[in-house]
PDB file of N, CA and C in Angstrom:
ATOM      1  N   THR Q   1      -2.192 -15.038   3.961  1.00  0.00           N
ATOM      2  CA  THR Q   1      -2.202 -13.621   4.271  1.00  0.00           C
ATOM      3  C   THR Q   1      -2.868 -13.401   5.616  1.00  0.00           C
ATOM      4  N   ASN Q   2      -2.277 -12.580   6.427  1.00  0.00           N
ATOM      5  CA  ASN Q   2      -2.857 -12.190   7.699  1.00  0.00           C
ATOM      6  C   ASN Q   2      -2.935 -10.671   7.683  1.00  0.00           C
ATOM      7  N   GLY Q   3      -4.045 -10.129   7.160  1.00  0.00           N
ATOM      8  CA  GLY Q   3      -4.177  -8.679   7.056  1.00  0.00           C
ATOM      9  C   GLY Q   3      -3.203  -8.113   6.065  1.00  0.00           C
ATOM     10  N   ASN Q   4      -2.223  -7.404   6.559  1.00  0.00           N
ATOM     11  CA  ASN Q   4      -1.268  -6.752   5.653  1.00  0.00           C
ATOM     12  C   ASN Q   4       0.070  -7.476   5.585  1.00  0.00           C
ATOM     13  N   TYR Q   5       0.108  -8.739   6.024  1.00  0.00           N
ATOM     14  CA  TYR Q   5       1.345  -9.521   6.052  1.00  0.00           C
ATOM     15  C   TYR Q   5       1.179 -10.785   5.224  1.00  0.00           C
ATOM     16  N   LEU Q   6       2.170 -11.074   4.388  1.00  0.00           N
ATOM     17  CA  LEU Q   6       2.163 -12.291   3.586  1.00  0.00           C
ATOM     18  C   LEU Q   6       3.523 -12.945   3.687  1.00  0.00           C
ATOM     19  N   LYS Q   7       3.537 -14.238   3.980  1.00  0.00           N
ATOM     20  CA  LYS Q   7       4.797 -14.968   3.941  1.00  0.00           C
ATOM     21  C   LYS Q   7       4.702 -16.027   2.858  1.00  0.00           C
ATOM     22  N   ASP Q   8       5.813 -16.227   2.177  1.00  0.00           N
ATOM     23  CA  ASP Q   8       5.884 -17.155   1.056  1.00  0.00           C
ATOM     24  C   ASP Q   8       6.918 -18.219   1.394  1.00  0.00           C
ATOM     25  N   ALA Q   9       6.523 -19.480   1.375  1.00  0.00           N
ATOM     26  CA  ALA Q   9       7.430 -20.574   1.728  1.00  0.00           C
ATOM     27  C   ALA Q   9       8.397 -20.927   0.604  1.00  0.00           C
ATOM     28  N   THR Q  10       8.266 -20.274  -0.542  1.00  0.00           N
ATOM     29  CA  THR Q  10       9.179 -20.524  -1.660  1.00  0.00           C
ATOM     30  C   THR Q  10      10.597 -20.129  -1.271  1.00  0.00           C
ATOM     31  N   ALA Q  11      11.570 -20.975  -1.611  1.00  0.00           N
ATOM     32  CA  ALA Q  11      12.985 -20.605  -1.445  1.00  0.00           C
ATOM     33  C   ALA Q  11      13.439 -20.000  -2.776  1.00  0.00           C
ATOM     34  N   PHE Q  12      13.531 -18.689  -2.821  1.00  0.00           N
ATOM     35  CA  PHE Q  12      13.901 -17.996  -4.053  1.00  0.00           C
ATOM     36  C   PHE Q  12      15.393 -18.163  -4.315  1.00  0.00           C
ATOM     37  N   PRO Q  13      15.778 -18.451  -5.569  1.00  0.00           N
ATOM     38  CA  PRO Q  13      17.199 -18.699  -5.856  1.00  0.00           C
ATOM     39  C   PRO Q  13      18.086 -17.469  -5.695  1.00  0.00           C
ATOM     40  N   THR Q  14      17.518 -16.278  -5.897  1.00  0.00           N
ATOM     41  CA  THR Q  14      18.309 -15.055  -5.743  1.00  0.00           C
ATOM     42  C   THR Q  14      17.484 -14.006  -5.001  1.00  0.00           C
ATOM     43  N   LEU Q  15      18.178 -13.050  -4.440  1.00  0.00           N
ATOM     44  CA  LEU Q  15      17.493 -11.941  -3.782  1.00  0.00           C
ATOM     45  C   LEU Q  15      16.671 -11.149  -4.800  1.00  0.00           C
ATOM     46  N   ALA Q  16      17.167 -11.007  -6.010  1.00  0.00           N
ATOM     47  CA  ALA Q  16      16.418 -10.296  -7.057  1.00  0.00           C
ATOM     48  C   ALA Q  16      15.079 -10.988  -7.328  1.00  0.00           C
ATOM     49  N   ASP Q  17      15.073 -12.314  -7.349  1.00  0.00           N
ATOM     50  CA  ASP Q  17      13.820 -13.056  -7.544  1.00  0.00           C
ATOM     51  C   ASP Q  17      12.861 -12.812  -6.387  1.00  0.00           C
ATOM     52  N   LEU Q  18      13.391 -12.813  -5.172  1.00  0.00           N
ATOM     53  CA  LEU Q  18      12.566 -12.556  -3.993  1.00  0.00           C
ATOM     54  C   LEU Q  18      11.983 -11.152  -4.057  1.00  0.00           C
ATOM     55  N   LEU Q  19      12.793 -10.171  -4.429  1.00  0.00           N
ATOM     56  CA  LEU Q  19      12.311  -8.796  -4.484  1.00  0.00           C
ATOM     57  C   LEU Q  19      11.264  -8.605  -5.580  1.00  0.00           C
ATOM     58  N   ASN Q  20      11.407  -9.317  -6.688  1.00  0.00           N
ATOM     59  CA  ASN Q  20      10.373  -9.265  -7.728  1.00  0.00           C
ATOM     60  C   ASN Q  20       9.056  -9.820  -7.200  1.00  0.00           C
ATOM     61  N   ALA Q  21       9.128 -10.938  -6.470  1.00  0.00           N
ATOM     62  CA  ALA Q  21       7.918 -11.517  -5.871  1.00  0.00           C
ATOM     63  C   ALA Q  21       7.332 -10.567  -4.827  1.00  0.00           C
ATOM     64  N   ALA Q  22       8.200  -9.925  -4.057  1.00  0.00           N
ATOM     65  CA  ALA Q  22       7.736  -8.972  -3.047  1.00  0.00           C
ATOM     66  C   ALA Q  22       7.004  -7.811  -3.702  1.00  0.00           C
ATOM     67  N   ASN Q  23       7.549  -7.272  -4.778  1.00  0.00           N
ATOM     68  CA  ASN Q  23       6.901  -6.151  -5.464  1.00  0.00           C
ATOM     69  C   ASN Q  23       5.518  -6.532  -5.961  1.00  0.00           C
ATOM     70  N   THR Q  24       5.354  -7.763  -6.417  1.00  0.00           N
ATOM     71  CA  THR Q  24       4.040  -8.239  -6.848  1.00  0.00           C
ATOM     72  C   THR Q  24       3.098  -8.374  -5.652  1.00  0.00           C
ATOM     73  N   ALA Q  25       3.607  -8.928  -4.564  1.00  0.00           N
ATOM     74  CA  ALA Q  25       2.777  -9.174  -3.365  1.00  0.00           C
ATOM     75  C   ALA Q  25       2.387  -7.882  -2.655  1.00  0.00           C
ATOM     76  N   LEU Q  26       3.288  -6.907  -2.662  1.00  0.00           N
ATOM     77  CA  LEU Q  26       3.042  -5.646  -1.960  1.00  0.00           C
ATOM     78  C   LEU Q  26       2.107  -4.796  -2.820  1.00  0.00           C
ATOM     79  N   ASP Q  27       0.822  -5.077  -2.677  1.00  0.00           N
ATOM     80  CA  ASP Q  27      -0.187  -4.541  -3.585  1.00  0.00           C
ATOM     81  C   ASP Q  27      -1.011  -3.392  -3.017  1.00  0.00           C
ATOM     82  N   GLY Q  28      -0.565  -2.813  -1.938  1.00  0.00           N
ATOM     83  CA  GLY Q  28      -1.331  -1.743  -1.297  1.00  0.00           C
ATOM     84  C   GLY Q  28      -2.041  -2.246  -0.060  1.00  0.00           C
ATOM     85  N   GLN Q  29      -2.620  -3.449  -0.140  1.00  0.00           N
ATOM     86  CA  GLN Q  29      -3.203  -4.068   1.050  1.00  0.00           C
ATOM     87  C   GLN Q  29      -2.117  -4.790   1.840  1.00  0.00           C
ATOM     88  N   VAL Q  30      -1.300  -5.572   1.145  1.00  0.00           N
ATOM     89  CA  VAL Q  30      -0.166  -6.243   1.789  1.00  0.00           C
ATOM     90  C   VAL Q  30       0.956  -5.224   1.918  1.00  0.00           C
ATOM     91  N   LYS Q  31       1.432  -5.032   3.136  1.00  0.00           N
ATOM     92  CA  LYS Q  31       2.489  -4.050   3.416  1.00  0.00           C
ATOM     93  C   LYS Q  31       3.815  -4.701   3.791  1.00  0.00           C
ATOM     94  N   VAL Q  32       3.766  -6.003   4.194  1.00  0.00           N
ATOM     95  CA  VAL Q  32       4.969  -6.702   4.630  1.00  0.00           C
ATOM     96  C   VAL Q  32       4.973  -8.096   4.009  1.00  0.00           C
ATOM     97  N   PHE Q  33       6.113  -8.477   3.444  1.00  0.00           N
ATOM     98  CA  PHE Q  33       6.286  -9.756   2.757  1.00  0.00           C
ATOM     99  C   PHE Q  33       7.530 -10.410   3.317  1.00  0.00           C
ATOM    100  N   ALA Q  34       7.466 -11.703   3.601  1.00  0.00           N
ATOM    101  CA  ALA Q  34       8.630 -12.439   4.103  1.00  0.00           C
ATOM    102  C   ALA Q  34       8.818 -13.700   3.284  1.00  0.00           C
ATOM    103  N   ALA Q  35      10.076 -13.970   2.937  1.00  0.00           N
ATOM    104  CA  ALA Q  35      10.414 -15.167   2.170  1.00  0.00           C
ATOM    105  C   ALA Q  35      11.902 -15.459   2.364  1.00  0.00           C
ATOM    106  N   VAL Q  36      12.344 -16.598   1.806  1.00  0.00           N
ATOM    107  CA  VAL Q  36      13.722 -17.062   1.970  1.00  0.00           C
ATOM    108  C   VAL Q  36      14.486 -16.955   0.657  1.00  0.00           C
ATOM    109  N   SER Q  37      15.725 -16.520   0.762  1.00  0.00           N
ATOM    110  CA  SER Q  37      16.674 -16.566  -0.347  1.00  0.00           C
ATOM    111  C   SER Q  37      18.059 -16.794   0.237  1.00  0.00           C
ATOM    112  N   SER Q  38      18.838 -17.643  -0.395  1.00  0.00           N
ATOM    113  CA  SER Q  38      20.218 -17.928   0.035  1.00  0.00           C
ATOM    114  C   SER Q  38      20.282 -18.368   1.491  1.00  0.00           C
ATOM    115  N   GLY Q  39      19.258 -19.080   1.955  1.00  0.00           N
ATOM    116  CA  GLY Q  39      19.273 -19.646   3.300  1.00  0.00           C
ATOM    117  C   GLY Q  39      18.863 -18.714   4.411  1.00  0.00           C
ATOM    118  N   ASN Q  40      18.490 -17.477   4.102  1.00  0.00           N
ATOM    119  CA  ASN Q  40      18.063 -16.525   5.124  1.00  0.00           C
ATOM    120  C   ASN Q  40      16.696 -15.946   4.772  1.00  0.00           C
ATOM    121  N   VAL Q  41      15.945 -15.619   5.814  1.00  0.00           N
ATOM    122  CA  VAL Q  41      14.662 -14.957   5.611  1.00  0.00           C
ATOM    123  C   VAL Q  41      14.914 -13.471   5.367  1.00  0.00           C
ATOM    124  N   TYR Q  42      14.156 -12.927   4.432  1.00  0.00           N
ATOM    125  CA  TYR Q  42      14.145 -11.492   4.179  1.00  0.00           C
ATOM    126  C   TYR Q  42      12.736 -10.982   4.441  1.00  0.00           C
ATOM    127  N   VAL Q  43      12.629  -9.883   5.158  1.00  0.00           N
ATOM    128  CA  VAL Q  43      11.356  -9.213   5.397  1.00  0.00           C
ATOM    129  C   VAL Q  43      11.382  -7.932   4.582  1.00  0.00           C
ATOM    130  N   VAL Q  44      10.401  -7.787   3.714  1.00  0.00           N
ATOM    131  CA  VAL Q  44      10.350  -6.649   2.784  1.00  0.00           C
ATOM    132  C   VAL Q  44       9.084  -5.863   3.092  1.00  0.00           C
ATOM    133  N   SER Q  45       9.224  -4.551   3.233  1.00  0.00           N
ATOM    134  CA  SER Q  45       8.053  -3.734   3.564  1.00  0.00           C
ATOM    135  C   SER Q  45       7.820  -2.666   2.504  1.00  0.00           C
ATOM    136  N   ASP Q  46       6.574  -2.217   2.464  1.00  0.00           N
ATOM    137  CA  ASP Q  46       6.165  -1.134   1.567  1.00  0.00           C
ATOM    138  C   ASP Q  46       5.423  -0.108   2.405  1.00  0.00           C
ATOM    139  N   ASN Q  47       6.045   1.028   2.628  1.00  0.00           N
ATOM    140  CA  ASN Q  47       5.449   2.067   3.470  1.00  0.00           C
ATOM    141  C   ASN Q  47       4.659   3.107   2.696  1.00  0.00           C
ATOM    142  N   ASP Q  48       4.867   3.165   1.364  1.00  0.00           N
ATOM    143  CA  ASP Q  48       4.249   4.260   0.612  1.00  0.00           C
ATOM    144  C   ASP Q  48       3.402   3.812  -0.581  1.00  0.00           C
ATOM    145  N   GLY Q  49       3.248   2.493  -0.785  1.00  0.00           N
ATOM    146  CA  GLY Q  49       2.428   2.003  -1.882  1.00  0.00           C
ATOM    147  C   GLY Q  49       3.081   2.067  -3.248  1.00  0.00           C
ATOM    148  N   ASN Q  50       4.397   2.319  -3.284  1.00  0.00           N
ATOM    149  CA  ASN Q  50       5.121   2.443  -4.557  1.00  0.00           C
ATOM    150  C   ASN Q  50       6.224   1.401  -4.697  1.00  0.00           C
ATOM    151  N   GLY Q  51       5.961   0.181  -4.294  1.00  0.00           N
ATOM    152  CA  GLY Q  51       7.002  -0.846  -4.312  1.00  0.00           C
ATOM    153  C   GLY Q  51       7.700  -0.910  -2.972  1.00  0.00           C
ATOM    154  N   TYR Q  52       8.626  -1.842  -2.863  1.00  0.00           N
ATOM    155  CA  TYR Q  52       9.232  -2.049  -1.541  1.00  0.00           C
ATOM    156  C   TYR Q  52      10.025  -0.827  -1.083  1.00  0.00           C
ATOM    157  N   THR Q  53       9.933  -0.590   0.228  1.00  0.00           N
ATOM    158  CA  THR Q  53      10.592   0.555   0.851  1.00  0.00           C
ATOM    159  C   THR Q  53      11.860   0.124   1.584  1.00  0.00           C
ATOM    160  N   SER Q  54      11.779  -1.038   2.263  1.00  0.00           N
ATOM    161  CA  SER Q  54      12.947  -1.512   2.993  1.00  0.00           C
ATOM    162  C   SER Q  54      13.021  -3.027   2.959  1.00  0.00           C
ATOM    163  N   VAL Q  55      14.257  -3.518   3.123  1.00  0.00           N
ATOM    164  CA  VAL Q  55      14.525  -4.950   3.110  1.00  0.00           C
ATOM    165  C   VAL Q  55      15.390  -5.257   4.322  1.00  0.00           C
ATOM    166  N   ILE Q  56      14.956  -6.242   5.110  1.00  0.00           N
ATOM    167  CA  ILE Q  56      15.714  -6.640   6.301  1.00  0.00           C
ATOM    168  C   ILE Q  56      16.062  -8.116   6.157  1.00  0.00           C
ATOM    169  N   GLU Q  57      17.355  -8.435   6.254  1.00  0.00           N
ATOM    170  CA  GLU Q  57      17.799  -9.818   6.211  1.00  0.00           C
ATOM    171  C   GLU Q  57      17.873 -10.356   7.632  1.00  0.00           C
ATOM    172  N   LEU Q  58      17.214 -11.477   7.869  1.00  0.00           N
ATOM    173  CA  LEU Q  58      17.274 -12.141   9.165  1.00  0.00           C
ATOM    174  C   LEU Q  58      18.289 -13.275   9.064  1.00  0.00           C
ATOM    175  N   THR Q  59      19.552 -12.931   9.240  1.00  0.00           N
ATOM    176  CA  THR Q  59      20.649 -13.884   9.110  1.00  0.00           C
ATOM    177  C   THR Q  59      20.492 -14.997  10.137  1.00  0.00           C
ATOM    178  N   GLY Q  60      20.596 -16.236   9.675  1.00  0.00           N
ATOM    179  CA  GLY Q  60      20.474 -17.386  10.560  1.00  0.00           C
ATOM    180  C   GLY Q  60      19.048 -17.878  10.722  1.00  0.00           C
ATOM    181  N   VAL Q  61      18.085 -17.153  10.189  1.00  0.00           N
ATOM    182  CA  VAL Q  61      16.689 -17.588  10.205  1.00  0.00           C
ATOM    183  C   VAL Q  61      16.406 -18.114   8.805  1.00  0.00           C
ATOM    184  N   ALA Q  62      16.137 -19.423   8.707  1.00  0.00           N
ATOM    185  CA  ALA Q  62      16.036 -20.056   7.396  1.00  0.00           C
ATOM    186  C   ALA Q  62      14.624 -20.486   7.030  1.00  0.00           C
ATOM    187  N   ASP Q  63      13.645 -20.176   7.873  1.00  0.00           N
ATOM    188  CA  ASP Q  63      12.286 -20.657   7.631  1.00  0.00           C
ATOM    189  C   ASP Q  63      11.286 -19.585   8.038  1.00  0.00           C
ATOM    190  N   VAL Q  64      10.373 -19.242   7.129  1.00  0.00           N
ATOM    191  CA  VAL Q  64       9.389 -18.211   7.425  1.00  0.00           C
ATOM    192  C   VAL Q  64       8.249 -18.718   8.302  1.00  0.00           C
ATOM    193  N   SER Q  65       8.134 -20.028   8.480  1.00  0.00           N
ATOM    194  CA  SER Q  65       6.984 -20.569   9.207  1.00  0.00           C
ATOM    195  C   SER Q  65       6.913 -20.076  10.651  1.00  0.00           C
ATOM    196  N   GLY Q  66       8.043 -19.737  11.229  1.00  0.00           N
ATOM    197  CA  GLY Q  66       8.055 -19.264  12.613  1.00  0.00           C
ATOM    198  C   GLY Q  66       7.854 -17.766  12.760  1.00  0.00           C
ATOM    199  N   ILE Q  67       7.646 -17.072  11.670  1.00  0.00           N
ATOM    200  CA  ILE Q  67       7.462 -15.621  11.724  1.00  0.00           C
ATOM    201  C   ILE Q  67       5.981 -15.318  11.537  1.00  0.00           C
ATOM    202  N   ALA Q  68       5.402 -14.672  12.534  1.00  0.00           N
ATOM    203  CA  ALA Q  68       3.980 -14.330  12.496  1.00  0.00           C
ATOM    204  C   ALA Q  68       3.820 -12.827  12.306  1.00  0.00           C
ATOM    205  N   ALA Q  69       2.628 -12.448  11.880  1.00  0.00           N
ATOM    206  CA  ALA Q  69       2.336 -11.023  11.707  1.00  0.00           C
ATOM    207  C   ALA Q  69       2.556 -10.270  13.010  1.00  0.00           C
ATOM    208  N   SER Q  70       2.259 -10.912  14.127  1.00  0.00           N
ATOM    209  CA  SER Q  70       2.421 -10.256  15.434  1.00  0.00           C
ATOM    210  C   SER Q  70       3.892 -10.012  15.792  1.00  0.00           C
ATOM    211  N   ASP Q  71       4.830 -10.654  15.075  1.00  0.00           N
ATOM    212  CA  ASP Q  71       6.256 -10.421  15.302  1.00  0.00           C
ATOM    213  C   ASP Q  71       6.744  -9.118  14.672  1.00  0.00           C
ATOM    214  N   ILE Q  72       5.923  -8.569  13.799  1.00  0.00           N
ATOM    215  CA  ILE Q  72       6.325  -7.369  13.049  1.00  0.00           C
ATOM    216  C   ILE Q  72       5.604  -6.169  13.626  1.00  0.00           C
ATOM    217  N   ILE Q  73       6.400  -5.214  14.078  1.00  0.00           N
ATOM    218  CA  ILE Q  73       5.813  -4.025  14.732  1.00  0.00           C
ATOM    219  C   ILE Q  73       5.877  -2.856  13.786  1.00  0.00           C
TER     220      ILE Q  73
END
């Protein structure tokens, strides 16, 4: 965790599994979660503290290790 950003190196088998993990991780302190499903990174954010607000698929990006908190504005 880097402040309000958490990345998970787990390769989730489905987007639904990733979103379930994101909902758990997005706990009010963590506002942005990144993980992989189906070979692409997904960035999930929570803007209102009530579960995920938006989901962005980074097509062609297959590894969260290169994504830093400073990459998210």
